[in-house]
Short mmCIF file of N, CA and C in Angstrom, two decimals:
data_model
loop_
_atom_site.label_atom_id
_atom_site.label_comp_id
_atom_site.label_asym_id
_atom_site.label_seq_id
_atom_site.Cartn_x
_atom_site.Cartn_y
_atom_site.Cartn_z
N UNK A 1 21.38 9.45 -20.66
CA UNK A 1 22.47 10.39 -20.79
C UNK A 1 23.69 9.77 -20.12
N UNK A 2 24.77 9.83 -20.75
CA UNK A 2 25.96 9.17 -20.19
C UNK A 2 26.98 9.69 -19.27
N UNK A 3 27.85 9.74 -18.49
CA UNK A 3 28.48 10.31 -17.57
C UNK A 3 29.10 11.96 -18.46
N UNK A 4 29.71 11.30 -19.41
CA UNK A 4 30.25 12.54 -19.94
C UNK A 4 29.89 13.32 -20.24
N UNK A 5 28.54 13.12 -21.25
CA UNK A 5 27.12 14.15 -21.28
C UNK A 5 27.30 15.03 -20.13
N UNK A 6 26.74 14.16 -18.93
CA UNK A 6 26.22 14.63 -17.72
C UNK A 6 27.30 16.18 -17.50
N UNK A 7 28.53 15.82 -17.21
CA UNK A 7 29.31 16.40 -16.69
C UNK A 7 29.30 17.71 -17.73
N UNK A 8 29.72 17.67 -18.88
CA UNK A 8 29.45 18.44 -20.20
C UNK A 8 28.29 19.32 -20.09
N UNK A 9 27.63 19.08 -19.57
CA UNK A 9 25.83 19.68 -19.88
C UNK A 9 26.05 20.81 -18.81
N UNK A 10 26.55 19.90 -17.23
CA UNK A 10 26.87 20.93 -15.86
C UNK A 10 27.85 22.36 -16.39
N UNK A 11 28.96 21.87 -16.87
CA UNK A 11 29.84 22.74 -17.08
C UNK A 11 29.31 23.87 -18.37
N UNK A 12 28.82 23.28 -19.57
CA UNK A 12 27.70 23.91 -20.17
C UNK A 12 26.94 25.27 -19.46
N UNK A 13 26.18 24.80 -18.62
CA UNK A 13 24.91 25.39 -17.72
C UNK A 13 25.95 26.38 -16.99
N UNK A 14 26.86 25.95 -16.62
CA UNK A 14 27.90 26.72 -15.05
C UNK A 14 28.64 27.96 -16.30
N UNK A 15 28.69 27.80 -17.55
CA UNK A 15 28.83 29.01 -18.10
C UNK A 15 27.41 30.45 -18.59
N UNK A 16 26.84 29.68 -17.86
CA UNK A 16 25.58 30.46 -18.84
C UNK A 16 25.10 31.67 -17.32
N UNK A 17 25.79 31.03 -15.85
CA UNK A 17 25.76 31.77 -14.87
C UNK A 17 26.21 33.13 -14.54
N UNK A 18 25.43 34.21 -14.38
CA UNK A 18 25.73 35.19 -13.84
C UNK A 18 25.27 35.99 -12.58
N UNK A 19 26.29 36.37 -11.83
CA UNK A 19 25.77 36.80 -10.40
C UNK A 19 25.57 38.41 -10.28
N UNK A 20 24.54 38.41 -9.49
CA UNK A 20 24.57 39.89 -9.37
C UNK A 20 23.12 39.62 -8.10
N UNK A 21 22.24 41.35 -8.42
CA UNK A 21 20.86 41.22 -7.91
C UNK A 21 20.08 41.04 -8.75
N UNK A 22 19.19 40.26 -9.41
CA UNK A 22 18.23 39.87 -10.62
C UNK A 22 17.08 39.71 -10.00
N UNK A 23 16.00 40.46 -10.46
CA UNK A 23 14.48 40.18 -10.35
C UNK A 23 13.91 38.67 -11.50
N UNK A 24 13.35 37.99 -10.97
CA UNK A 24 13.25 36.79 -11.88
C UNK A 24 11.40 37.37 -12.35
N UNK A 25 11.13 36.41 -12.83
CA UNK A 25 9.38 37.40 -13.58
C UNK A 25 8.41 36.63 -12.35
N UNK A 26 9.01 35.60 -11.77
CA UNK A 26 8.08 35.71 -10.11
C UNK A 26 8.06 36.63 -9.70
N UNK A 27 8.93 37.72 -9.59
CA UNK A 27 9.02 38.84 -8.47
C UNK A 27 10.38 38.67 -7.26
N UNK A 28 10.76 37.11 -7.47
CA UNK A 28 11.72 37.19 -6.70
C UNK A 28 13.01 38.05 -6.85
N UNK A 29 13.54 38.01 -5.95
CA UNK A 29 15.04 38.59 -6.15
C UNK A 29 16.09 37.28 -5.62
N UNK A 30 17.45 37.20 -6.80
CA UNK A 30 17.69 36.12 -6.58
C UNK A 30 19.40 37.13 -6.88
N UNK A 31 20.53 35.92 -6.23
CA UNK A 31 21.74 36.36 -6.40
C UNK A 31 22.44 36.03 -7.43
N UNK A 32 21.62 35.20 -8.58
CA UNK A 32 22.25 34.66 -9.70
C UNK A 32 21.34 33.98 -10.68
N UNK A 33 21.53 34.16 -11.88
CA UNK A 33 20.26 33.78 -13.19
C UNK A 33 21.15 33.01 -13.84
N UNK A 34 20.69 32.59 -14.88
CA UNK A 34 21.11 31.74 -15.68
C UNK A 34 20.41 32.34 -17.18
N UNK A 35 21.63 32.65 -17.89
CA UNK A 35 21.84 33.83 -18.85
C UNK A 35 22.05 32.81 -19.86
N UNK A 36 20.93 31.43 -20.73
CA UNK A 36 20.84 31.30 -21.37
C UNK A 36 21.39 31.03 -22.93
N UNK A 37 21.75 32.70 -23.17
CA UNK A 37 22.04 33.33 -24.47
C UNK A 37 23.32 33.24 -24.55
N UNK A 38 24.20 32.65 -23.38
CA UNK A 38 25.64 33.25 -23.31
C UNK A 38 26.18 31.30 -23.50
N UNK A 39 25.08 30.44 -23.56
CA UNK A 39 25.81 29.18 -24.12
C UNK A 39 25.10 28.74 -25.57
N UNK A 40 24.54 30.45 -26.42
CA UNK A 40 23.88 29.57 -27.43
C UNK A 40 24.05 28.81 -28.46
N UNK A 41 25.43 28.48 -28.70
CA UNK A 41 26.74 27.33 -29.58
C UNK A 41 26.02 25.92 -29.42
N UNK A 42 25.30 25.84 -27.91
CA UNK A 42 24.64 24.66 -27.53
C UNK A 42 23.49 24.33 -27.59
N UNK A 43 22.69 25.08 -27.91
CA UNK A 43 21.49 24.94 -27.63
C UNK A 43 20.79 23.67 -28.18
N UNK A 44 21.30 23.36 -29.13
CA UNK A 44 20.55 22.12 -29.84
C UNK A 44 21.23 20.83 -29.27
N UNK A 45 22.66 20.81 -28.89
CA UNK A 45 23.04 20.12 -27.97
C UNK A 45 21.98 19.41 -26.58
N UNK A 46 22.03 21.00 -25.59
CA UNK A 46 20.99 20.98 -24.86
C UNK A 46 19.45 20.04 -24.63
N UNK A 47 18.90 20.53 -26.44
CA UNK A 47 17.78 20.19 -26.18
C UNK A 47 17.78 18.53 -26.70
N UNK A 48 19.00 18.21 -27.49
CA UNK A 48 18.81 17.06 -27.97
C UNK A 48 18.64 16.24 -26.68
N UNK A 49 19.51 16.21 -25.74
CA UNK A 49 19.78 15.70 -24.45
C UNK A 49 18.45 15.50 -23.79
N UNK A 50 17.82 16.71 -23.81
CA UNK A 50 16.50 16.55 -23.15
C UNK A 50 15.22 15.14 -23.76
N UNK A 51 15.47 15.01 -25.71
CA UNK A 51 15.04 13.96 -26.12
C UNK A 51 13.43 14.58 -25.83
N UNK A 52 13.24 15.99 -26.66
CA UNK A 52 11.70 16.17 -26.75
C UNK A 52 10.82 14.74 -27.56
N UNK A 53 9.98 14.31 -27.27
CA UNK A 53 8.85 13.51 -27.41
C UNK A 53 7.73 13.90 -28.68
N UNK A 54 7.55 15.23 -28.48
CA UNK A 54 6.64 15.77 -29.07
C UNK A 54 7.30 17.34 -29.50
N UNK A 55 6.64 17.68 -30.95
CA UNK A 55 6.77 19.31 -31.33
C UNK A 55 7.22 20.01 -30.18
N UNK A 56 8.29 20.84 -30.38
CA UNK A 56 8.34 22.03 -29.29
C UNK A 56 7.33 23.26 -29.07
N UNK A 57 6.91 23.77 -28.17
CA UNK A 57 6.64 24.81 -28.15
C UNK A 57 6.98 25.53 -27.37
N UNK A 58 8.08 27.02 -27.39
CA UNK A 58 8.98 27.26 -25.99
C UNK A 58 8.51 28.69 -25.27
N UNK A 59 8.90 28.47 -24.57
CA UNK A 59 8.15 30.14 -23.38
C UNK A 59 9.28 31.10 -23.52
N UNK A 60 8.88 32.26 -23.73
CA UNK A 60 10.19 33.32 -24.01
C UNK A 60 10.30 33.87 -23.16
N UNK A 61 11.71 33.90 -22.97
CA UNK A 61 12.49 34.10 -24.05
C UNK A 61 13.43 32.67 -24.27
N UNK A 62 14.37 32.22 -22.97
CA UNK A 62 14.84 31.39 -23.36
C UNK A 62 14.43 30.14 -23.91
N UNK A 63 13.33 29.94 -23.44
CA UNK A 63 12.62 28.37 -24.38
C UNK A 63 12.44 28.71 -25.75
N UNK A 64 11.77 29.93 -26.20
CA UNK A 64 11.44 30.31 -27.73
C UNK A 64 13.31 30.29 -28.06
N UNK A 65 13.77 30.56 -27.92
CA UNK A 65 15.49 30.46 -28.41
C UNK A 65 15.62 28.78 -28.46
N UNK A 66 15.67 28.29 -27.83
CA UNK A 66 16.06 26.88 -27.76
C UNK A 66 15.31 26.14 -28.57
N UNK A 67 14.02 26.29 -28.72
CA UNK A 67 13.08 25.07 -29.28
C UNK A 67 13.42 25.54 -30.37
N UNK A 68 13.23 27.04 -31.51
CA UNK A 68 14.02 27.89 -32.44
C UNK A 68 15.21 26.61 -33.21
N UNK A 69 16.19 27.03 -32.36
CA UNK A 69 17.13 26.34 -32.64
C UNK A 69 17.08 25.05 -33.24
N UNK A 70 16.54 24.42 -31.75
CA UNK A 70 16.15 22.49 -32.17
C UNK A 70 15.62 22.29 -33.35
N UNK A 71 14.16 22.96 -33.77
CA UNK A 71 13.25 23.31 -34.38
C UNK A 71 13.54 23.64 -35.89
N UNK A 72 15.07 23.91 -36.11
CA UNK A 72 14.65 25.09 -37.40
C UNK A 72 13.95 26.11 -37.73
N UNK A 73 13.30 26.92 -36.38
CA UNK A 73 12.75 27.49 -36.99
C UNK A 73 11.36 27.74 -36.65
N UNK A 74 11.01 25.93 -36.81
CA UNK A 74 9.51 25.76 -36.61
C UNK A 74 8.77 25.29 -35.04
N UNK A 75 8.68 26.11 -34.62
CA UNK A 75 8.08 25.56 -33.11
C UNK A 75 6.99 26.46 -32.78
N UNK A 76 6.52 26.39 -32.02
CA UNK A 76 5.08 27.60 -31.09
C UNK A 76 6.05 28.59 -30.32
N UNK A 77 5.62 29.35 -29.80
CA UNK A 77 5.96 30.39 -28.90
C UNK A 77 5.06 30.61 -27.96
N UNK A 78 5.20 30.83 -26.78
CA UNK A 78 4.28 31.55 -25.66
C UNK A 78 4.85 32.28 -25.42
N UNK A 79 4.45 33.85 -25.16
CA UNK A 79 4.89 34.79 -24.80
C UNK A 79 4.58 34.76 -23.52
N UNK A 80 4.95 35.87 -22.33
CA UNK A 80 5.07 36.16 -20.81
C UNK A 80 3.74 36.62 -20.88
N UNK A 81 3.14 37.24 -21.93
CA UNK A 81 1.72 38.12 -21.66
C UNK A 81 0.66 37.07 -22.05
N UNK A 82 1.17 35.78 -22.15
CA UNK A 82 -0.23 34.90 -22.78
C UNK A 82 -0.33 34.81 -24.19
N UNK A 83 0.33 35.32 -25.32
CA UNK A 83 0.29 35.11 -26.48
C UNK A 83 0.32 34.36 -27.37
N UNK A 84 -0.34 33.42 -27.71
CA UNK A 84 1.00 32.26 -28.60
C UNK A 84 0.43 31.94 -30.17
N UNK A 85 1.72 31.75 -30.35
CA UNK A 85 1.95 31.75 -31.75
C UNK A 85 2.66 30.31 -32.55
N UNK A 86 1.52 30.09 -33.06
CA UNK A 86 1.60 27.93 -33.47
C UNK A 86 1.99 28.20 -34.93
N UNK A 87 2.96 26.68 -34.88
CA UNK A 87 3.27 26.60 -36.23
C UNK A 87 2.05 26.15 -37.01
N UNK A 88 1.59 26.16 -38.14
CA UNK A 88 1.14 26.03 -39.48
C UNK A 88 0.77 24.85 -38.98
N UNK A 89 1.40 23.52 -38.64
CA UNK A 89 1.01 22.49 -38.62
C UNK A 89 0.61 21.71 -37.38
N UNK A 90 0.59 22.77 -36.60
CA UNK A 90 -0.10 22.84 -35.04
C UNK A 90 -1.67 22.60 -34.83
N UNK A 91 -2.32 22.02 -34.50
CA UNK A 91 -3.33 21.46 -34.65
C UNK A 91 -4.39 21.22 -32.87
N UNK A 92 -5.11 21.74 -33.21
CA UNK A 92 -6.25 20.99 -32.02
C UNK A 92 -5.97 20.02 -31.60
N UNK A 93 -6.05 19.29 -30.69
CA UNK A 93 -5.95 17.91 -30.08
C UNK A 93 -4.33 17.37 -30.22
N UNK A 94 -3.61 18.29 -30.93
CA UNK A 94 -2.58 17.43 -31.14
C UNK A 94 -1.71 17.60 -29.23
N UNK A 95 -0.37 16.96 -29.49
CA UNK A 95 0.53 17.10 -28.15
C UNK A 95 1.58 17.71 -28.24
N UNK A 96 2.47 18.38 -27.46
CA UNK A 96 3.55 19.21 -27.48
C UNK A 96 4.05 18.87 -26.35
N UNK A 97 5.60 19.34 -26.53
CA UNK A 97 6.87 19.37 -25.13
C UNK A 97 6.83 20.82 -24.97
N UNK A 98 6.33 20.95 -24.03
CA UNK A 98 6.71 22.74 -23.66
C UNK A 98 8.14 23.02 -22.98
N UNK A 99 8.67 23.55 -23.49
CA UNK A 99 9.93 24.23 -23.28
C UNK A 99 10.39 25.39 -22.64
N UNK A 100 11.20 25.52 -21.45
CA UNK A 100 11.48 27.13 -20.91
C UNK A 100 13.09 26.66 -20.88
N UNK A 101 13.96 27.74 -20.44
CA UNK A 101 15.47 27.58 -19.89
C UNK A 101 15.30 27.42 -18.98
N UNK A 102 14.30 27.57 -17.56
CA UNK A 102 14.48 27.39 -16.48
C UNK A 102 13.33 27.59 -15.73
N UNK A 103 13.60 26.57 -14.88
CA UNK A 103 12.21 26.92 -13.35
C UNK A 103 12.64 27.17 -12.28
N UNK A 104 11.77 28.21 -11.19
CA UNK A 104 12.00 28.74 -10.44
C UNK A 104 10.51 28.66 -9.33
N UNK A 105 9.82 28.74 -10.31
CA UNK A 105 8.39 28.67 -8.99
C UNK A 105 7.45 27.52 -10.04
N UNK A 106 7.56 27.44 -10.83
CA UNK A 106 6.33 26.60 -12.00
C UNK A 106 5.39 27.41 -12.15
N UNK A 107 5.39 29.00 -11.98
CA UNK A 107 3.74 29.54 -12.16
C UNK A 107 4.22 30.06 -14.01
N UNK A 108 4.98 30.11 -14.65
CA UNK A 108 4.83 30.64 -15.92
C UNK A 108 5.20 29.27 -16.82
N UNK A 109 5.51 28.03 -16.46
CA UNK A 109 5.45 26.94 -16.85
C UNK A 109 3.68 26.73 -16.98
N UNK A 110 3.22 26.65 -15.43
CA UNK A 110 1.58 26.37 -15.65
C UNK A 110 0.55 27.06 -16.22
N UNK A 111 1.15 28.47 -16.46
CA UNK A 111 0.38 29.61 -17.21
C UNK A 111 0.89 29.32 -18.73
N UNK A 112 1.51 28.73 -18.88
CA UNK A 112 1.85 28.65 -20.84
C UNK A 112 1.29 27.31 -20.89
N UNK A 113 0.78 26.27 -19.96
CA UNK A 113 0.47 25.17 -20.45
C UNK A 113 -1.78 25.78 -20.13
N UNK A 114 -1.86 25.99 -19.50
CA UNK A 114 -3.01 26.67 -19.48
C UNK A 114 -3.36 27.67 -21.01
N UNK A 115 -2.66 28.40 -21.36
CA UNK A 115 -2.73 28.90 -22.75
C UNK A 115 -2.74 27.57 -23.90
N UNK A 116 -2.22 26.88 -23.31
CA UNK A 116 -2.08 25.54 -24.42
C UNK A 116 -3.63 24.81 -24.36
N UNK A 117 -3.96 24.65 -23.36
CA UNK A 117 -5.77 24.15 -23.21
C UNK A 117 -6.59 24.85 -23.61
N UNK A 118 -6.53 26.52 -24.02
CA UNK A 118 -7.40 27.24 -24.30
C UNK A 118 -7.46 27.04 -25.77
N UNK A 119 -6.52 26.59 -26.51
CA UNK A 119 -6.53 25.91 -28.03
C UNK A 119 -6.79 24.60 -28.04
N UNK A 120 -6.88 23.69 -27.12
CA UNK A 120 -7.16 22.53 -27.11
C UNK A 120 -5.66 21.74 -27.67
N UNK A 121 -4.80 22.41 -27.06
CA UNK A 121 -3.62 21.30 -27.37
C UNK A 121 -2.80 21.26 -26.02
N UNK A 122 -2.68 20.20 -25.82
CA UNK A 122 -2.40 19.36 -25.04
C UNK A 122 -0.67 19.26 -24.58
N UNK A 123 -0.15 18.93 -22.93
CA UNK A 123 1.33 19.27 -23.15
C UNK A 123 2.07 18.05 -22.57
N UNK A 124 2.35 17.35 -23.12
CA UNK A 124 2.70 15.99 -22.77
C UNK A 124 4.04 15.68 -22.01
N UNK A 125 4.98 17.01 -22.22
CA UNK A 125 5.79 16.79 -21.41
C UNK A 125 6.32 18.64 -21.04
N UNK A 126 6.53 18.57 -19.67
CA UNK A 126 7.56 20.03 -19.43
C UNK A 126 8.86 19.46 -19.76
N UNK A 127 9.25 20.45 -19.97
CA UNK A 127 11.00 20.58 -20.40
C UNK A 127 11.97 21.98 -19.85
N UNK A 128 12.82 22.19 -19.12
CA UNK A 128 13.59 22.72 -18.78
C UNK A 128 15.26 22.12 -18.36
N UNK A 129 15.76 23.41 -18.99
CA UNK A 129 17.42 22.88 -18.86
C UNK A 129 17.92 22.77 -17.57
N UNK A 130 17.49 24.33 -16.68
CA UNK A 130 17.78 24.19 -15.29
C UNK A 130 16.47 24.20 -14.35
N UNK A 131 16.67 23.49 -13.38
CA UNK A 131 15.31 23.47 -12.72
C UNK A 131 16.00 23.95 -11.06
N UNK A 132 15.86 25.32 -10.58
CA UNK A 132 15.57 26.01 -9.52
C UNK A 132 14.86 25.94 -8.51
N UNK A 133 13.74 25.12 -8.79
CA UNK A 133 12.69 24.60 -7.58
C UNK A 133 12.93 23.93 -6.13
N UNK A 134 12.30 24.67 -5.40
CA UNK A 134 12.68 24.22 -4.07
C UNK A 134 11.53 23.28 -3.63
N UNK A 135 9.88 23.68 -3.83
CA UNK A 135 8.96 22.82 -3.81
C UNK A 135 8.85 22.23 -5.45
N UNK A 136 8.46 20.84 -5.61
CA UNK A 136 8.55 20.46 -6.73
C UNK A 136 7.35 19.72 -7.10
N UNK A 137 6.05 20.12 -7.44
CA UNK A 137 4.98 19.80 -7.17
C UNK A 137 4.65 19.21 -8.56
N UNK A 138 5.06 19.82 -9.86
CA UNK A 138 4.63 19.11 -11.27
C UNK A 138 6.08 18.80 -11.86
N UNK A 139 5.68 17.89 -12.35
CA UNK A 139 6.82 17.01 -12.99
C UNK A 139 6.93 17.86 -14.56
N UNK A 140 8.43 17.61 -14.04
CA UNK A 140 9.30 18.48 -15.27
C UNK A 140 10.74 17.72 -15.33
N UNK A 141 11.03 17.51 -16.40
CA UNK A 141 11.82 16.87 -16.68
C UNK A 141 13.39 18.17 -16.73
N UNK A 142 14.32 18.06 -16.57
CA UNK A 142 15.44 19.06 -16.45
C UNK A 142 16.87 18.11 -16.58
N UNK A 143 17.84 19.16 -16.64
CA UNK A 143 18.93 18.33 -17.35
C UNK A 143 20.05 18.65 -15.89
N UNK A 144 19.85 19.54 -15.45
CA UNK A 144 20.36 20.31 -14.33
C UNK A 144 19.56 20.34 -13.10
N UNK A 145 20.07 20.65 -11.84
CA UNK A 145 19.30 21.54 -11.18
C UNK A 145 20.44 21.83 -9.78
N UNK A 146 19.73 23.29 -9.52
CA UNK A 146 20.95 23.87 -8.11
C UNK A 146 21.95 23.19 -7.84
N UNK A 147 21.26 22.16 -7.22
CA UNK A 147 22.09 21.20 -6.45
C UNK A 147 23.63 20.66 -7.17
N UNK A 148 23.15 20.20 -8.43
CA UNK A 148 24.33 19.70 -9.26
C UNK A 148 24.66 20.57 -9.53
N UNK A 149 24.63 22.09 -9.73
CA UNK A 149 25.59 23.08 -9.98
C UNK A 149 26.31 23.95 -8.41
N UNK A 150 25.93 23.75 -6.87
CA UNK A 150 26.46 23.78 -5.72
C UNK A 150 25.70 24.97 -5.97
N UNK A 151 24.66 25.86 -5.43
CA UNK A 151 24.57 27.05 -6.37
C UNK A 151 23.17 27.41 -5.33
N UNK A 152 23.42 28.24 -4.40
CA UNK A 152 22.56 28.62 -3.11
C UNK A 152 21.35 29.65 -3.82
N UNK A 153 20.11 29.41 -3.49
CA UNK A 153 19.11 30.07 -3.50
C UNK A 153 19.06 31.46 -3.03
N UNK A 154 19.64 31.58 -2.35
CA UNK A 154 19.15 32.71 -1.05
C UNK A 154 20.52 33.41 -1.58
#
């Protein structure tokens, strides 16, 4: 990704910010989310940048929007309740980029890739636009994170 990208992608992301009190689906309470839907002109932008590897399959809401997009259309879905829903040409053994808009703890990243083993497909790469993580224990690839947006946890 090239400087201008870089900078483009930040300013991108720094519109999609909104502050308030927000419950995130950890349970946390946080002073500011990242509202996704409000840069979706980009989304394929976004994900091109990211340079998925493999089929998308995205966690909803904002990953099912994004991979959507990239996708045409055609990608998997994981829902928050464990649900998922494969394209036609989704297959056993095959590999996928799992997709969210953002991490914050990795437990609904590791719970949609766990739904992915219970079909026997496999997730070769995480993918997120912003990555929130303070401990960073599984590798996820991100285009953003806090830091490059100045952007306090607490």
């Amino acid at each position: 990704m090239n400087q201008n990208n870089n900078e483009k992608i930040i300013e991108i992301v720094r519109h999609s910010i909104k502050y308030g009190s927000f419950a995130l689906s950890s349970g946390q309470l946080k002073p500011w989310i990242c509202d996704i839907f409000e840069v979706r002109e980009y989304f394929k932008f976004l994900v091109e940048q990211l340079n998925p590897r493999y089929p998308l399959v995205g966690i909803e809401l904002g990953g099912v929007l994004l991979a959507s997009v990239y996708s045409n259309g055609v990608s998997g879905i994981i829902r928050k309740d464990g649900s998922f829903y494969k394209p036609l040409d989704l297959n056993s053994g095959n590999i996928v980029s799992l997709l969210d808009d953002a991490v914050t703890t990795e437990r609904t990243m590791l719970r949609s890739e766990k739904v992915l083993n219970d079909y026997n497909i496999i997730v070769g790469e995480r993918l997120v636009i912003l990555d929130r993580r303070k401990d960073k224990i599984t590798v996820i690839k991100s285009l953003v994170t806090v830091y490059m947006l100045d952007l306090s946890e607490d």
